[in-house]
C-alpha atoms as one frame of an Amber mdcrd trajectory, in Angstrom:
protein
-111.072  31.336  22.359-112.075  27.816  24.790-113.255  24.484  23.379-114.947
  23.534  26.381-117.039  27.128  25.945-117.237  27.250  22.479-117.971  23.831
  21.796-119.589  20.511  22.666-117.030  18.210  22.973-119.103  15.134  23.432
-120.148  12.718  20.593-123.524  13.163  19.064-124.850   9.883  21.210-128.538
  11.020  20.014-127.262  10.995  16.241-124.772   8.134  16.519-126.495   4.739
  14.822-128.086   2.094  17.030-125.099  -0.807  16.475-122.133   2.086  17.134
-123.204   3.026  20.891-123.380   0.532  23.592-126.079   2.258  25.558-128.543
   1.941  22.951-128.484  -1.647  22.894-128.284  -2.018  26.883-132.031  -4.441
  26.768-129.643  -6.857  24.199-126.778  -6.401  26.530-129.240  -7.937  29.162
-130.245 -10.986  27.334-127.010 -11.576  26.116-125.409 -12.178  29.357-128.013
 -13.885  31.000-127.498 -16.809  28.283-124.558 -17.103  28.218-124.879 -18.018
  32.331-123.072 -14.310  33.401-123.832 -14.243  36.851-125.785 -10.000  36.732
-128.998 -11.476  37.357-128.855  -8.417  40.515-128.376  -5.528  38.333-130.608
  -6.634  35.530-133.332  -4.559  36.479-131.014  -1.002  37.047-129.046  -2.242
  33.593-133.010  -1.842  32.289-133.882   1.889  33.682-130.603   3.178  32.698
-131.689   1.424  28.672-134.503   3.361  29.296-133.100   6.822  29.462-132.621
  10.012  26.958-129.975   8.796  24.651-126.979  11.501  25.705-123.918  11.272
  26.958-125.038  11.325  30.350-126.388   7.645  29.764-123.263   6.740  27.385
-121.598   7.142  30.986-123.867   5.146  32.909-123.191   2.553  30.246-119.554
   2.903  30.824-120.211   1.523  34.303-122.482  -0.988  32.934-119.892  -2.471
  30.745-117.883  -2.715  33.352-119.551  -4.978  35.804-120.266  -7.060  32.013
-117.023  -7.924  31.843-115.995  -8.657  35.196-118.603 -11.069  36.195-118.238
 -14.898  36.457-120.203 -17.545  35.370-123.353 -18.117  37.332-122.623 -21.458
  39.561-124.928 -24.676  38.172-124.441 -23.137  34.492-124.560 -26.643  32.732
-123.065 -25.279  29.472-119.244 -25.329  28.895-118.447 -22.510  25.662-115.109
 -22.143  25.167-114.168 -19.505  22.941-110.111 -20.065  22.092-109.306 -22.966
  19.581-107.768 -25.007  22.283-110.919 -25.171  24.375-113.560 -25.542  21.304
-111.667 -28.723  20.105-111.417 -30.462  23.556-115.257 -30.371  23.778-115.989
 -31.829  20.416-117.558 -34.815  19.616-115.950 -37.221  16.565-118.442 -37.976
  14.357-117.180 -40.501  11.325-118.670 -41.512   7.769-118.016 -42.163   4.526
-116.595 -39.813   2.324-116.274 -39.599  -1.503-113.999 -37.090  -3.157-114.164
 -35.638  -6.239-113.426 -37.675  -9.128-111.623 -35.597 -10.670-110.825 -31.222
 -11.140-113.656 -31.032 -13.075-115.820 -32.533 -10.712-114.159 -30.785  -8.051
-115.414 -27.451 -10.258-118.810 -28.436 -10.970-119.477 -28.175  -6.682-117.598
 -25.380  -6.214-119.730 -23.812  -9.168-122.518 -25.343  -7.122-121.799 -23.901
  -3.851-121.311 -20.438  -5.352-124.458 -19.727  -6.734-126.339 -21.819  -4.430
-125.289 -19.709  -2.079-126.063 -16.205  -4.341-129.275 -17.639  -5.252-130.402
 -18.665  -2.074-129.335 -14.736  -0.576-131.048 -13.455  -3.227-134.794 -15.179
  -2.477-134.975 -14.175   0.717-133.047 -10.588  -0.135-137.004  -8.838  -0.857
-137.946 -10.064   2.735-135.206 -10.129   4.978-136.833  -8.084   8.018-140.140
  -9.115   7.660-142.007 -11.087  10.781-143.180 -13.902   9.974-146.686 -12.518
  10.939-146.515 -10.236   8.110-144.315 -13.288   5.771-146.772 -16.105   5.585
-149.594 -13.770   4.569-148.238 -12.180   1.664-146.723 -15.190   0.529-150.728
 -17.459   0.784-151.819 -13.850  -0.864-149.547 -13.337  -3.629-149.979 -17.628
  -4.399-146.516 -18.496  -3.529-147.153 -21.014  -0.191-145.533 -23.249   0.653
-142.766 -20.988  -1.233-141.688 -22.441  -4.118-140.550 -19.565  -6.386-139.121
 -16.341  -6.541-140.931 -13.179  -4.808-141.411 -10.761  -7.456-141.935  -7.334
  -8.429-145.167  -7.638  -9.658-146.138  -9.232  -6.692-146.615  -6.538  -4.661
-148.465  -4.414  -6.299-149.862  -0.929  -4.553-153.266  -2.431  -3.085-150.762
  -5.400  -2.008-147.978  -3.608  -0.576-150.858  -1.417   1.459-151.683  -4.529
   3.805-147.879  -4.642   4.938-146.177  -2.788   7.735-143.308  -3.843   6.256
-142.014  -1.874   3.069-142.462  -4.297   0.045-142.491  -1.360  -2.821-138.380
   0.007  -4.379-136.534  -3.496  -3.082-134.469  -5.711  -5.377-136.617  -8.343
  -6.571-135.412 -10.761  -9.289-137.380  -8.960 -11.871-135.952  -5.863 -11.407
-132.075  -5.903 -11.657-129.784  -7.053 -13.696-127.090  -9.242 -11.339-127.104
 -10.622  -8.436-127.463  -7.371  -6.229-124.595  -6.722  -3.491-125.794  -8.180
   0.026-122.996  -9.020   3.494-123.839 -12.448   3.103-122.145 -12.111  -0.038
-119.783  -9.877   0.562-117.956 -12.299   2.936-117.469 -14.641   0.694-115.855
 -12.149  -1.982-113.671 -11.014   1.044-112.802 -14.593   2.138-111.702 -14.719
  -1.653-109.413 -11.940  -1.751-108.647 -12.307   1.930-106.470 -16.295   0.813
-105.079 -13.872  -2.645-103.412 -11.687   0.040-102.396 -13.431   2.969-102.426
 -17.202   2.224-104.285 -20.100   3.924-102.379 -19.396   7.218-103.951 -15.813
   7.178-104.482 -14.851  11.071-107.179 -13.150  13.670-104.744  -9.826  12.699
-104.634 -10.110   9.149-108.338 -10.462   8.579-109.321  -6.904  10.884-106.768
  -4.943   8.429-108.614  -6.190   5.841-111.679  -5.839   6.987-110.562  -1.596
   7.130-109.228  -1.846   3.840-111.660  -3.043   1.544-114.924  -2.171   2.606
-117.592   0.645   4.245-118.452   1.166   7.644-121.848   0.242   6.470-121.723
  -2.464   4.872-120.711  -3.543   8.222-123.915  -4.521  10.497-124.668  -5.730
  14.696-121.290  -7.670  15.367-119.345  -6.433  12.192-120.027  -2.538  13.004
-118.713  -3.118  16.167-115.720  -4.692  15.771-115.080  -2.177  12.853-115.507
   0.888  15.264-112.943  -1.133  17.709-110.337  -1.779  14.775-110.850   2.083
  14.293-110.114   2.498  18.241-107.419   0.390  18.456-108.868  -2.815  19.810
-107.493  -6.238  17.783-108.476  -9.614  18.146-109.619 -11.224  20.133-110.587
  -8.065  22.537-112.686  -6.656  19.148-114.940  -9.486  19.316-115.911  -8.478
  23.155-114.999  -5.067  24.395-119.069  -3.174  24.296-120.545  -6.069  21.784
-123.796  -7.044  23.319-124.306  -8.764  19.168-121.424 -11.331  20.579-123.277
 -14.408  19.885-125.665 -12.367  16.961-126.141 -14.302  13.203-122.671 -12.144
  11.742-120.305 -14.831  11.338-122.686 -17.897  10.643-122.624 -16.442   7.481
-118.796 -15.536   6.370-117.587 -18.673   6.783-118.697 -20.836   3.600-115.402
 -19.748   1.303-113.378 -21.846   4.511-115.497 -25.293   3.353-115.115 -24.693
  -0.262-111.200 -24.585  -0.312-111.515 -27.390   2.330-113.433 -29.905   0.671
-113.358 -33.125   2.815-111.268 -31.275   6.040-114.081 -30.297   7.861-111.652
 -29.288  10.657-109.656 -26.793   8.869-112.537 -25.620   7.256-113.544 -24.487
  10.692-110.693 -23.524  11.552-110.578 -21.237   9.169-113.288 -20.050  10.204
-112.709 -19.633  13.636-109.615 -17.516  13.380-112.805 -15.020  11.113-115.082
 -15.498  13.760-112.894 -14.766  16.247-112.308 -10.923  15.334-115.982  -9.872
  15.982-117.780 -12.669  18.093-117.977 -15.417  21.294-118.722 -18.120  22.103
-122.042 -19.650  19.690-121.161 -16.910  17.825-118.359 -18.533  16.745-119.448
 -21.722  16.219-122.134 -20.755  14.147-119.689 -20.249  10.826-117.129 -23.081
  12.213-120.484 -25.148  12.227-121.590 -23.832   8.266-117.879 -23.579   7.120
-117.174 -27.544   8.558-120.489 -28.531   6.663-120.504 -27.363   3.433-117.167
 -28.985   3.684-118.475 -32.195   4.400-121.270 -31.837   1.681-117.959 -31.834
  -1.029-117.444 -35.455  -0.242-121.027 -36.856   0.738-124.937 -36.877  -0.102
-126.115 -37.887   3.267-127.858 -34.696   4.833-127.251 -36.301   8.238-123.512
 -37.120   7.836-123.396 -33.190   6.794-124.741 -31.904   9.770-123.320 -34.195
  12.345-119.887 -33.780   9.935-120.432 -29.821  11.136-121.124 -30.278  14.557
-118.243 -32.257  15.388-116.414 -29.165  14.884-117.979 -27.427  17.565-118.301
 -28.456  21.407-120.406 -30.834  22.356-121.403 -29.068  25.426-122.932 -26.090
  23.595-125.900 -25.099  23.830-126.227 -24.915  19.735-124.455 -28.491  20.222
-127.705 -29.463  22.062-130.246 -27.455  20.210-129.779 -28.770  17.156-128.944
 -32.513  18.083-132.695 -31.727  20.138-134.548 -31.002  16.356-132.394 -33.755
  14.543-134.633 -36.123  17.083-137.586 -34.841  16.794-136.492 -35.311  12.926
-136.167 -39.086  13.976-139.267 -39.467  15.941-141.129 -38.468  12.510-142.316
 -34.314  13.709-143.670 -32.964  10.153-141.843 -30.615   8.866-145.085 -27.411
  10.305-144.501 -28.691  14.091-140.691 -29.011  13.517-140.518 -24.493  12.059
-143.668 -24.131  14.874-141.233 -25.208  17.340-138.343 -22.841  16.362-141.228
 -19.937  16.280-142.376 -20.936  19.677-138.554 -20.952  21.132-137.251 -18.201
  19.580-139.627 -14.751  19.134-138.864 -13.507  15.648-140.445  -9.813  16.589
-137.305 -10.184  19.293-134.382  -8.519  17.956-132.326 -11.030  19.778-134.096
 -13.814  18.714-134.405 -13.350  15.282-130.692 -12.199  14.423-129.030 -14.586
  17.194-127.364 -17.967  15.595-128.811 -20.173  16.906-132.403 -19.108  15.929
-131.298 -18.941  12.591-129.154 -22.264  12.515-131.823 -24.802  13.627-133.970
 -23.331  10.600-131.232 -24.115   8.763-130.625 -27.573   9.990-134.188 -27.578
   9.419-134.832 -26.602   5.795-131.601 -28.807   4.855-133.484 -32.261   6.356
-136.721 -32.082   4.964-135.508 -30.182   2.176-133.770 -33.510   1.348-131.533
 -32.346  -0.910-133.545 -30.892  -3.366-131.845 -27.445  -3.850-135.010 -25.434
  -4.192-137.276 -26.636  -1.672-134.549 -26.519   1.153-133.798 -22.880   0.153
-137.846 -21.938   0.238-138.136 -23.529   3.621-134.792 -21.063   5.109-137.082
 -18.523   3.688-140.604 -18.886   3.732-140.426 -19.475   7.606-139.216 -16.078
   8.339-135.888 -14.730  10.421-133.190 -13.447   9.101-134.145 -15.118   5.531
-130.658 -13.854   3.153-129.041 -15.296   5.321-130.447 -18.804   5.768-131.181
 -18.841   2.244-127.853 -18.268   1.144-126.667 -20.568   3.887-128.450 -24.063
   2.684-127.911 -22.727  -0.892-124.508 -23.034  -0.408-124.742 -26.265   1.604
-127.033 -27.986  -0.775-125.114 -25.760  -4.122-121.855 -28.340  -2.878-123.671
 -30.916  -2.452-125.451 -31.726  -5.613-122.803 -28.982  -8.200-124.237 -26.617
 -10.208-126.022 -29.023 -12.742-128.115 -29.819  -9.278-129.678 -25.896  -9.266
-132.717 -25.221 -12.234-132.053 -22.694 -14.326-134.366 -21.076 -12.836-132.926
 -19.952  -9.748-129.756 -18.472 -11.354-131.655 -16.471 -14.121-131.805 -13.142
 -12.743-127.656 -13.005 -11.681-127.051 -13.052 -15.597-124.070 -14.554 -14.196
-122.666 -11.386 -11.928-122.663 -11.075  -8.690-122.041  -7.104  -7.444-120.409
  -6.414  -3.829-119.298  -2.683  -1.835-116.028  -4.034  -1.763-113.720  -1.315
  -2.944-112.321  -2.910  -6.441-114.136  -6.176  -6.572-117.856  -4.728  -7.876
-119.726  -6.597 -10.192-117.717  -9.682 -10.484-118.389 -13.155 -12.904-119.114
 -15.525 -10.655-117.341 -18.133 -13.614-114.616 -15.967 -12.149-115.134 -15.909
  -9.020-114.889 -20.007  -8.961-112.048 -20.240 -11.565-110.226 -18.158  -9.039
-111.457 -20.550  -5.769-109.614 -23.445  -7.889-105.673 -22.747  -7.139-106.774
 -22.198  -3.377-107.760 -25.723  -2.910-104.854 -28.059  -1.986-103.729 -30.800
  -4.768-105.594 -33.966  -2.807-102.254 -36.318  -2.574
């Protein structure tokens, strides 16, 4: 018997998921590399040509060559952004922002805010979950046809009649709707919030990126991870540790995955956006670089700010103060705020996001910046109203459950649980399901109570 003769000793490239096979996503690598300023222009046509080949071992071997080109590429001369991924480099490029803050007056007031943040995230996620992946050219007419435009309520299973469903390419049947569930269903957007609580329980507030990587391997099945997170899991298994795990054959390194993971670090650092952002960096750096990291730091810091101020701009600028002012994310968020101040309408603002970012492209649809802009716009135009804000975050498309969850978390923290109408909470029945081993169907009230000991006493 000869192994070489009797067996094909190569992985089956065709059957491996796209998220785990670098050669299948080379078009993303081109977009990502050019956007972060890597000088790969002369290789662009070559990379696209390899991407177009049949998915087999030969293509995978050619992709290995391309990876070697990418990993040694320098930033092209004249690139206008300075975007470090290390924490000290990030801190050195921040632009300070001071605002008037008021810490919750007592433990019960703080618990009310923490509960609002948990419910805000869970319900915002549930609002966007049924249409996650539905492109705007179908989402808009679907909402109009079902009497939900402007969006003001959950999408229901009863909205999706056979006649309605037949009109759209997006599969609307068989999804999780508030009227066909008995608890908040599992979702990666909420899994990570629960997982972060487990992280602090197990490793404490001084956890390291390595600790996060070990927890990921121990507590969730592989299929619970997406895009950059799936790559990171693959890399952990193959022995690549943080921060290498974030870059090795990872074309999704600035996608939204980290931005949805940082909420808990905001929950346990009310009024301390700097520490919330630092914890977010420790988490994000295992799977992302540059703006992918900044997205999580930004979201975490905004939540920490929302615990101590009602002013929406202070929340946003307080978050921005924790990321490099020399980054693409910072530049585009400030541009959006400036346009808001100039009187640009809600419709014009969201149309501008669609004009710059094409939701028909997976890269644009799932990028940190495009979705962060939707979050910021929903915060500004929602003006502190929970239902209005999460509906804005969802109705414009892109990553609907992620954006609904992040906006919900921020406004939920700002307003407290009493600021969330019972309508939004009712479908959860007070329970959140997860795919985390040992943490399925958890009571939301218990997760709120378990959060409180993780918050330092205010001196």
